[in-house]
PDB file of C-alpha atoms and ligand atoms in Angstrom:
ATOM      1  CA  MET X   1       5.123  -6.887  18.025  1.00  0.00           C
ATOM      2  CA  LYS X   2       8.380  -6.620  20.410  1.00  0.00           C
ATOM      3  CA  ILE X   3       8.664  -2.610  20.497  1.00  0.00           C
ATOM      4  CA  LEU X   4      11.797  -0.690  20.545  1.00  0.00           C
ATOM      5  CA  PHE X   5      10.767   3.225  20.682  1.00  0.00           C
ATOM      6  CA  ASP X   6       7.529   4.193  21.488  1.00  0.00           C
ATOM      7  CA  GLN X   7       4.879   7.204  20.668  1.00  0.00           C
ATOM      8  CA  ASP X   8       6.487   9.310  23.267  1.00  0.00           C
ATOM      9  CA  VAL X   9      10.113   8.793  22.430  1.00  0.00           C
ATOM     10  CA  ILE X  10       9.249   9.028  19.109  1.00  0.00           C
ATOM     11  CA  ARG X  11       8.080  12.446  18.879  1.00  0.00           C
ATOM     12  CA  GLN X  12      11.532  13.642  21.605  1.00  0.00           C
ATOM     13  CA  GLY X  13      14.227  12.320  18.256  1.00  0.00           C
ATOM     14  CA  ILE X  14      11.869  14.438  16.332  1.00  0.00           C
ATOM     15  CA  GLU X  15      11.637  17.125  18.167  1.00  0.00           C
ATOM     16  CA  GLN X  16      15.404  17.249  18.815  1.00  0.00           C
ATOM     17  CA  LEU X  17      15.764  16.730  14.954  1.00  0.00           C
ATOM     18  CA  GLY X  18      13.693  19.717  14.223  1.00  0.00           C
ATOM     19  CA  SER X  19      15.412  22.006  16.492  1.00  0.00           C
ATOM     20  CA  ASN X  20      18.841  20.202  15.016  1.00  0.00           C
ATOM     21  CA  LEU X  21      17.192  21.479  11.803  1.00  0.00           C
ATOM     22  CA  ARG X  22      16.355  25.753  13.184  1.00  0.00           C
ATOM     23  CA  ARG X  23      19.826  25.822  14.020  1.00  0.00           C
ATOM     24  CA  GLU X  24      21.171  24.851  11.204  1.00  0.00           C
ATOM     25  CA  TYR X  25      18.928  26.426   8.280  1.00  0.00           C
ATOM     26  CA  GLY X  26      17.960  29.081  10.524  1.00  0.00           C
ATOM     27  CA  GLN X  27      15.232  31.626   8.787  1.00  0.00           C
ATOM     28  CA  ASN X  28      16.651  30.490   5.015  1.00  0.00           C
ATOM     29  CA  PRO X  29      14.211  29.160   2.707  1.00  0.00           C
ATOM     30  CA  ILE X  30      14.266  25.455   2.690  1.00  0.00           C
ATOM     31  CA  THR X  31      13.668  22.611   0.082  1.00  0.00           C
ATOM     32  CA  VAL X  32      12.315  18.807   2.079  1.00  0.00           C
ATOM     33  CA  VAL X  33      12.048  15.731  -0.805  1.00  0.00           C
ATOM     34  CA  ALA X  34      11.164  13.076   1.474  1.00  0.00           C
ATOM     35  CA  ILE X  35      10.868   9.810  -0.525  1.00  0.00           C
ATOM     36  CA  MET X  36       7.939   8.154  -0.815  1.00  0.00           C
ATOM     37  CA  THR X  37       5.962   5.760   1.389  1.00  0.00           C
ATOM     38  CA  GLY X  38       7.793   5.543   4.260  1.00  0.00           C
ATOM     39  CA  SER X  39       8.399   8.644   4.668  1.00  0.00           C
ATOM     40  CA  ILE X  40       5.023  10.401   4.564  1.00  0.00           C
ATOM     41  CA  VAL X  41       5.317   9.549   9.110  1.00  0.00           C
ATOM     42  CA  MET X  42       8.037  11.151   9.547  1.00  0.00           C
ATOM     43  CA  LEU X  43       7.332  13.793   6.994  1.00  0.00           C
ATOM     44  CA  ALA X  44       4.273  15.247   8.695  1.00  0.00           C
ATOM     45  CA  ASP X  45       5.525  15.131  11.948  1.00  0.00           C
ATOM     46  CA  LEU X  46       8.846  16.957  11.293  1.00  0.00           C
ATOM     47  CA  ILE X  47       7.640  19.802   9.108  1.00  0.00           C
ATOM     48  CA  ARG X  48       5.807  20.593  12.148  1.00  0.00           C
ATOM     49  CA  CYS X  49       8.997  21.120  14.062  1.00  0.00           C
ATOM     50  CA  LEU X  50       9.822  23.900  11.918  1.00  0.00           C
ATOM     51  CA  ASP X  51       9.504  27.223  10.881  1.00  0.00           C
ATOM     52  CA  MET X  52      11.969  28.223   8.226  1.00  0.00           C
ATOM     53  CA  PRO X  53       9.897  28.253   4.905  1.00  0.00           C
ATOM     54  CA  LEU X  54       9.728  25.368   3.145  1.00  0.00           C
ATOM     55  CA  ARG X  55       8.434  23.572  -0.420  1.00  0.00           C
ATOM     56  CA  ILE X  56       8.080  19.640  -0.239  1.00  0.00           C
ATOM     57  CA  SER X  57       8.426  17.772  -3.372  1.00  0.00           C
ATOM     58  CA  LEU X  58       7.337  14.240  -2.990  1.00  0.00           C
ATOM     59  CA  ILE X  59       9.660  11.453  -5.122  1.00  0.00           C
ATOM     60  CA  ARG X  60       9.877   7.493  -5.408  1.00  0.00           C
ATOM     61  CA  ALA X  61      12.666   5.873  -5.554  1.00  0.00           C
ATOM     62  CA  SER X  62      12.052   1.729  -7.457  1.00  0.00           C
ATOM     63  CA  SER X  63      14.704  -0.997  -8.163  1.00  0.00           C
ATOM     64  CA  TYR X  64      15.133  -2.100 -11.701  1.00  0.00           C
ATOM     65  CA  ARG X  65      13.416  -4.825 -13.131  1.00  0.00           C
ATOM     66  CA  GLY X  66      15.649  -7.182 -13.991  1.00  0.00           C
ATOM     67  CA  GLY X  67      18.414  -4.465 -13.419  1.00  0.00           C
ATOM     68  CA  VAL X  68      21.554  -6.900 -12.486  1.00  0.00           C
ATOM     69  CA  THR X  69      23.147  -5.144  -9.746  1.00  0.00           C
ATOM     70  CA  SER X  70      21.137  -4.429  -6.473  1.00  0.00           C
ATOM     71  CA  GLY X  71      22.421  -1.121  -6.802  1.00  0.00           C
ATOM     72  CA  ASP X  72      20.423   0.469  -9.792  1.00  0.00           C
ATOM     73  CA  LEU X  73      17.977   2.443  -8.421  1.00  0.00           C
ATOM     74  CA  HIS X  74      15.040   4.668 -10.386  1.00  0.00           C
ATOM     75  CA  VAL X  75      14.672   8.000  -9.202  1.00  0.00           C
ATOM     76  CA  GLU X  76      11.115   8.721  -9.793  1.00  0.00           C
ATOM     77  CA  GLU X  77       9.876  12.623  -9.555  1.00  0.00           C
ATOM     78  CA  LEU X  78       6.470  12.480  -8.685  1.00  0.00           C
ATOM     79  CA  GLU X  79       6.937  16.116  -9.231  1.00  0.00           C
ATOM     80  CA  ARG X  80       9.238  17.664 -11.640  1.00  0.00           C
ATOM     81  CA  LEU X  81      11.868  18.865  -8.455  1.00  0.00           C
ATOM     82  CA  ASP X  82      12.528  22.113  -8.529  1.00  0.00           C
ATOM     83  CA  ILE X  83      15.535  22.746  -6.851  1.00  0.00           C
ATOM     84  CA  GLN X  84      18.381  24.161  -8.766  1.00  0.00           C
ATOM     85  CA  GLY X  85      20.253  26.988  -6.451  1.00  0.00           C
ATOM     86  CA  ARG X  86      17.725  25.611  -3.199  1.00  0.00           C
ATOM     87  CA  ASP X  87      18.560  24.455   0.096  1.00  0.00           C
ATOM     88  CA  VAL X  88      17.639  21.065  -0.292  1.00  0.00           C
ATOM     89  CA  LEU X  89      17.020  18.916   2.833  1.00  0.00           C
ATOM     90  CA  LEU X  90      16.499  14.881   1.835  1.00  0.00           C
ATOM     91  CA  ILE X  91      14.092  12.701   4.147  1.00  0.00           C
ATOM     92  CA  ASP X  92      13.943   8.483   4.358  1.00  0.00           C
ATOM     93  CA  ASP X  93      12.900   6.020   6.749  1.00  0.00           C
ATOM     94  CA  ILE X  94      15.482   4.368   7.346  1.00  0.00           C
ATOM     95  CA  PHE X  95      19.112   3.854   6.620  1.00  0.00           C
ATOM     96  CA  ASP X  96      19.757  -0.151   5.498  1.00  0.00           C
ATOM     97  CA  THR X  97      22.615  -0.636   2.943  1.00  0.00           C
ATOM     98  CA  GLY X  98      22.545   2.763   2.497  1.00  0.00           C
ATOM     99  CA  LYS X  99      22.358   2.600  -1.352  1.00  0.00           C
ATOM    100  CA  THR X 100      18.861   4.025  -1.777  1.00  0.00           C
ATOM    101  CA  LEU X 101      20.340   7.720  -0.306  1.00  0.00           C
ATOM    102  CA  VAL X 102      23.388   6.901  -2.466  1.00  0.00           C
ATOM    103  CA  GLU X 103      21.166   7.159  -5.854  1.00  0.00           C
ATOM    104  CA  VAL X 104      18.668   9.910  -4.402  1.00  0.00           C
ATOM    105  CA  THR X 105      21.990  12.036  -3.310  1.00  0.00           C
ATOM    106  CA  LYS X 106      23.284  11.799  -6.671  1.00  0.00           C
ATOM    107  CA  HIS X 107      20.462  11.977  -8.230  1.00  0.00           C
ATOM    108  CA  LEU X 108      19.924  15.382  -6.600  1.00  0.00           C
ATOM    109  CA  SER X 109      23.524  16.700  -7.542  1.00  0.00           C
ATOM    110  CA  SER X 110      22.553  16.354 -10.876  1.00  0.00           C
ATOM    111  CA  LEU X 111      19.927  19.227 -10.039  1.00  0.00           C
ATOM    112  CA  GLN X 112      22.944  21.292  -8.950  1.00  0.00           C
ATOM    113  CA  PRO X 113      20.609  22.518  -5.462  1.00  0.00           C
ATOM    114  CA  ARG X 114      22.976  24.966  -3.359  1.00  0.00           C
ATOM    115  CA  SER X 115      23.410  22.510  -0.554  1.00  0.00           C
ATOM    116  CA  LEU X 116      21.490  19.278   0.335  1.00  0.00           C
ATOM    117  CA  LYS X 117      21.691  17.570   3.698  1.00  0.00           C
ATOM    118  CA  THR X 118      19.964  14.353   3.988  1.00  0.00           C
ATOM    119  CA  ALA X 119      17.964  13.038   7.714  1.00  0.00           C
ATOM    120  CA  VAL X 120      16.906   9.510   8.041  1.00  0.00           C
ATOM    121  CA  PHE X 121      14.380   8.191  10.864  1.00  0.00           C
ATOM    122  CA  LEU X 122      16.257   5.234  11.488  1.00  0.00           C
ATOM    123  CA  ASN X 123      19.643   3.831  10.657  1.00  0.00           C
ATOM    124  CA  LYS X 124      20.970   0.005  10.394  1.00  0.00           C
ATOM    125  CA  GLN X 125      24.387  -0.648  12.439  1.00  0.00           C
ATOM    126  CA  GLY X 126      26.295  -2.617  10.507  1.00  0.00           C
ATOM    127  CA  THR X 127      24.299  -3.348   7.374  1.00  0.00           C
ATOM    128  CA  SER X 128      26.171  -0.057   5.041  1.00  0.00           C
ATOM    129  CA  GLN X 129      28.148  -0.998   1.933  1.00  0.00           C
ATOM    130  CA  VAL X 130      28.375   2.057   0.942  1.00  0.00           C
ATOM    131  CA  ALA X 131      31.246   5.503   2.577  1.00  0.00           C
ATOM    132  CA  MET X 132      28.356   7.632   2.690  1.00  0.00           C
ATOM    133  CA  GLU X 133      26.437   8.292   6.559  1.00  0.00           C
ATOM    134  CA  PRO X 134      23.429  10.546   6.500  1.00  0.00           C
ATOM    135  CA  ASP X 135      23.814  14.060   8.009  1.00  0.00           C
ATOM    136  CA  TYR X 136      21.078  13.591  10.928  1.00  0.00           C
ATOM    137  CA  SER X 137      19.449  10.070  11.955  1.00  0.00           C
ATOM    138  CA  VAL X 138      17.213  10.655  14.946  1.00  0.00           C
ATOM    139  CA  PHE X 139      17.938   6.138  16.557  1.00  0.00           C
ATOM    140  CA  LYS X 140      20.363   4.272  15.441  1.00  0.00           C
ATOM    141  CA  ILE X 141      18.777   0.572  15.893  1.00  0.00           C
ATOM    142  CA  PRO X 142      19.475  -3.009  15.719  1.00  0.00           C
ATOM    143  CA  ASN X 143      19.846  -5.338  12.939  1.00  0.00           C
ATOM    144  CA  GLU X 144      16.135  -6.016  12.700  1.00  0.00           C
ATOM    145  CA  PHE X 145      13.466  -5.849  10.438  1.00  0.00           C
ATOM    146  CA  VAL X 146      11.406  -2.715  11.666  1.00  0.00           C
ATOM    147  CA  VAL X 147       7.752  -1.614  10.794  1.00  0.00           C
ATOM    148  CA  GLY X 148       6.112   1.014  12.197  1.00  0.00           C
ATOM    149  CA  TYR X 149       6.243   5.084  11.963  1.00  0.00           C
ATOM    150  CA  GLY X 150       5.679   4.580   8.194  1.00  0.00           C
ATOM    151  CA  LEU X 151       7.856   1.488   7.848  1.00  0.00           C
ATOM    152  CA  ASP X 152       5.986  -1.586   6.350  1.00  0.00           C
ATOM    153  CA  TYR X 153       5.314  -4.776   5.498  1.00  0.00           C
ATOM    154  CA  ASP X 154       3.852  -5.786   2.609  1.00  0.00           C
ATOM    155  CA  ASP X 155       2.646  -2.421   2.737  1.00  0.00           C
ATOM    156  CA  PHE X 156       0.460  -2.557   5.865  1.00  0.00           C
ATOM    157  CA  TYR X 157       2.084  -1.530   9.615  1.00  0.00           C
ATOM    158  CA  ARG X 158       2.864   2.245   7.958  1.00  0.00           C
ATOM    159  CA  ASN X 159      -0.262   3.374  10.184  1.00  0.00           C
ATOM    160  CA  LEU X 160       1.240   2.430  14.059  1.00  0.00           C
ATOM    161  CA  PRO X 161       2.455   4.734  15.330  1.00  0.00           C
ATOM    162  CA  PHE X 162       5.384   2.906  17.265  1.00  0.00           C
ATOM    163  CA  VAL X 163       8.488   1.291  15.775  1.00  0.00           C
ATOM    164  CA  ALA X 164       8.323  -2.823  16.684  1.00  0.00           C
ATOM    165  CA  VAL X 165      10.522  -6.184  15.068  1.00  0.00           C
ATOM    166  CA  MET X 166       8.975  -7.920  13.204  1.00  0.00           C
ATOM    167  CA  GLU X 167       9.659 -11.546  14.427  1.00  0.00           C
ATOM    168  CA  GLN X 168       9.098 -14.823  13.354  1.00  0.00           C
ATOM    169  CA  ALA X 169       5.266 -15.202  15.306  1.00  0.00           C
ATOM    170  CA  ASP X 170       4.382 -11.835  13.608  1.00  0.00           C
ATOM    171  CA  LEU X 171       5.474 -12.472  10.442  1.00  0.00           C
ATOM    172  CA  GLU X 172       2.921 -15.711  10.451  1.00  0.00           C
ATOM    173  CA  GLU X 173      -0.143 -13.683  11.848  1.00  0.00           C
ATOM    174  CA  HIS X 174       0.526 -11.861   9.262  1.00  0.00           C
ATOM    175  CA  SER X 175       0.265 -14.425   6.836  1.00  0.00           C
ATOM    176  CA  ARG X 176      -2.378 -16.000   7.713  1.00  0.00           C
ATOM    177  CA  ARG X 177      -4.689 -12.413   9.410  1.00  0.00           C
ATOM    178  CA  LEU X 178      -3.763  -9.937   6.080  1.00  0.00           C
ATOM    179  CA  GLU X 179      -2.477 -12.066   2.758  1.00  0.00           C
ATOM    180  CA  PRO X 180      -4.812 -12.795   0.099  1.00  0.00           C
ATOM    181  CA  ASN X 181      -6.926 -15.849   0.269  1.00  0.00           C
ATOM    182  CA  ALA X 182      -6.365 -15.848   4.085  1.00  0.00           C
ATOM    183  CA  GLN X 183      -8.353 -18.813   5.770  1.00  0.00           C
ATOM    184  CA  SER X 184      -8.478 -16.969   9.122  1.00  0.00           C
ATOM    185  CA  ARG X 185     -10.332 -13.013  10.121  1.00  0.00           C
TER     186      ARG X 185
HETATM  187  P1  5GP M   1      19.363   0.773   1.523  1.00  0.00           P
HETATM  188  O1  5GP M   1      17.929   1.625   0.347  1.00  0.00           O
HETATM  189  O2  5GP M   1      19.521   1.800   2.313  1.00  0.00           O
HETATM  190  O3  5GP M   1      19.273  -0.460   1.770  1.00  0.00           O
HETATM  191  O4  5GP M   1      17.204   0.629   1.841  1.00  0.00           O
HETATM  192  C1  5GP M   1      16.441   1.760   2.196  1.00  0.00           C
HETATM  193  C2  5GP M   1      14.952   0.664   2.082  1.00  0.00           C
HETATM  194  O5  5GP M   1      15.010  -0.343   1.894  1.00  0.00           O
HETATM  195  C3  5GP M   1      13.934   1.324   2.824  1.00  0.00           C
HETATM  196  O6  5GP M   1      13.608   3.042   2.353  1.00  0.00           O
HETATM  197  C4  5GP M   1      12.913   0.700   2.785  1.00  0.00           C
HETATM  198  O7  5GP M   1      12.024   0.562   1.939  1.00  0.00           O
HETATM  199  C5  5GP M   1      13.512  -0.151   3.340  1.00  0.00           C
HETATM  200  N1  5GP M   1      14.137  -0.749   4.212  1.00  0.00           N
HETATM  201  C6  5GP M   1      15.536  -1.504   4.565  1.00  0.00           C
HETATM  202  N2  5GP M   1      14.873  -1.844   6.025  1.00  0.00           N
HETATM  203  C7  5GP M   1      13.884  -2.132   6.590  1.00  0.00           C
HETATM  204  C8  5GP M   1      12.932  -2.427   8.020  1.00  0.00           C
HETATM  205  O8  5GP M   1      14.077  -3.043   8.434  1.00  0.00           O
HETATM  206  N3  5GP M   1      12.228  -2.272   7.813  1.00  0.00           N
HETATM  207  C9  5GP M   1      11.202  -2.060   6.729  1.00  0.00           C
HETATM  208  N4  5GP M   1       9.939  -1.068   6.805  1.00  0.00           N
HETATM  209  N5  5GP M   1      12.129  -1.968   5.784  1.00  0.00           N
HETATM  210  C10 5GP M   1      13.485  -1.488   5.487  1.00  0.00           C
HETATM  211 MG1   MG M   2      11.881   2.939   0.876  1.00  0.00          MG
END
């Protein structure tokens, strides 16, 4: 796989985001809302760069099955979201078309937080279909399919400590070794 960001570069990027957020929020308590599953690695690393009082809430965003427009997302709260009147930081793994962030932001806003900011680990260039931009992006990437640091292909590769481009040869290797009923191991 072609590595885009190695462990060291990622650590520096997350530390930089942490320092920007410490400047933004000071010692005000915040609620970090993380979109499952892709943002769990970023969540774990980022919160250890923050020193304000902080709560975590997990949500899941999934496409409506049988939905007509691809922008229709269902937001599932993994516990009741208690964010009314609170300063909220929404994090996601990657901003691609932007539809996920727009839909989740709409939902969170309806719960009347005191403030709502968004931070993504990766921001894909030239693929957005929405007017909104994340408030913080750790890295910009070209329009390629990437895995690692929480990002998956068929739910694999989230544990890679780096971010890599999944190329044609990697896809073939994947289906040969990791698909159910794969021939060789
Ligand atoms: P959006 O709603 O911005 O189009 O999509 C965001 C979601 O699409 C991400 O949370 C992620 O699940 C998926 N996604 C978009 N681009 C990539 C990519 O390059 N690699 C992976 N693994 N997932 C991606
Ligand atoms: Mg996702």
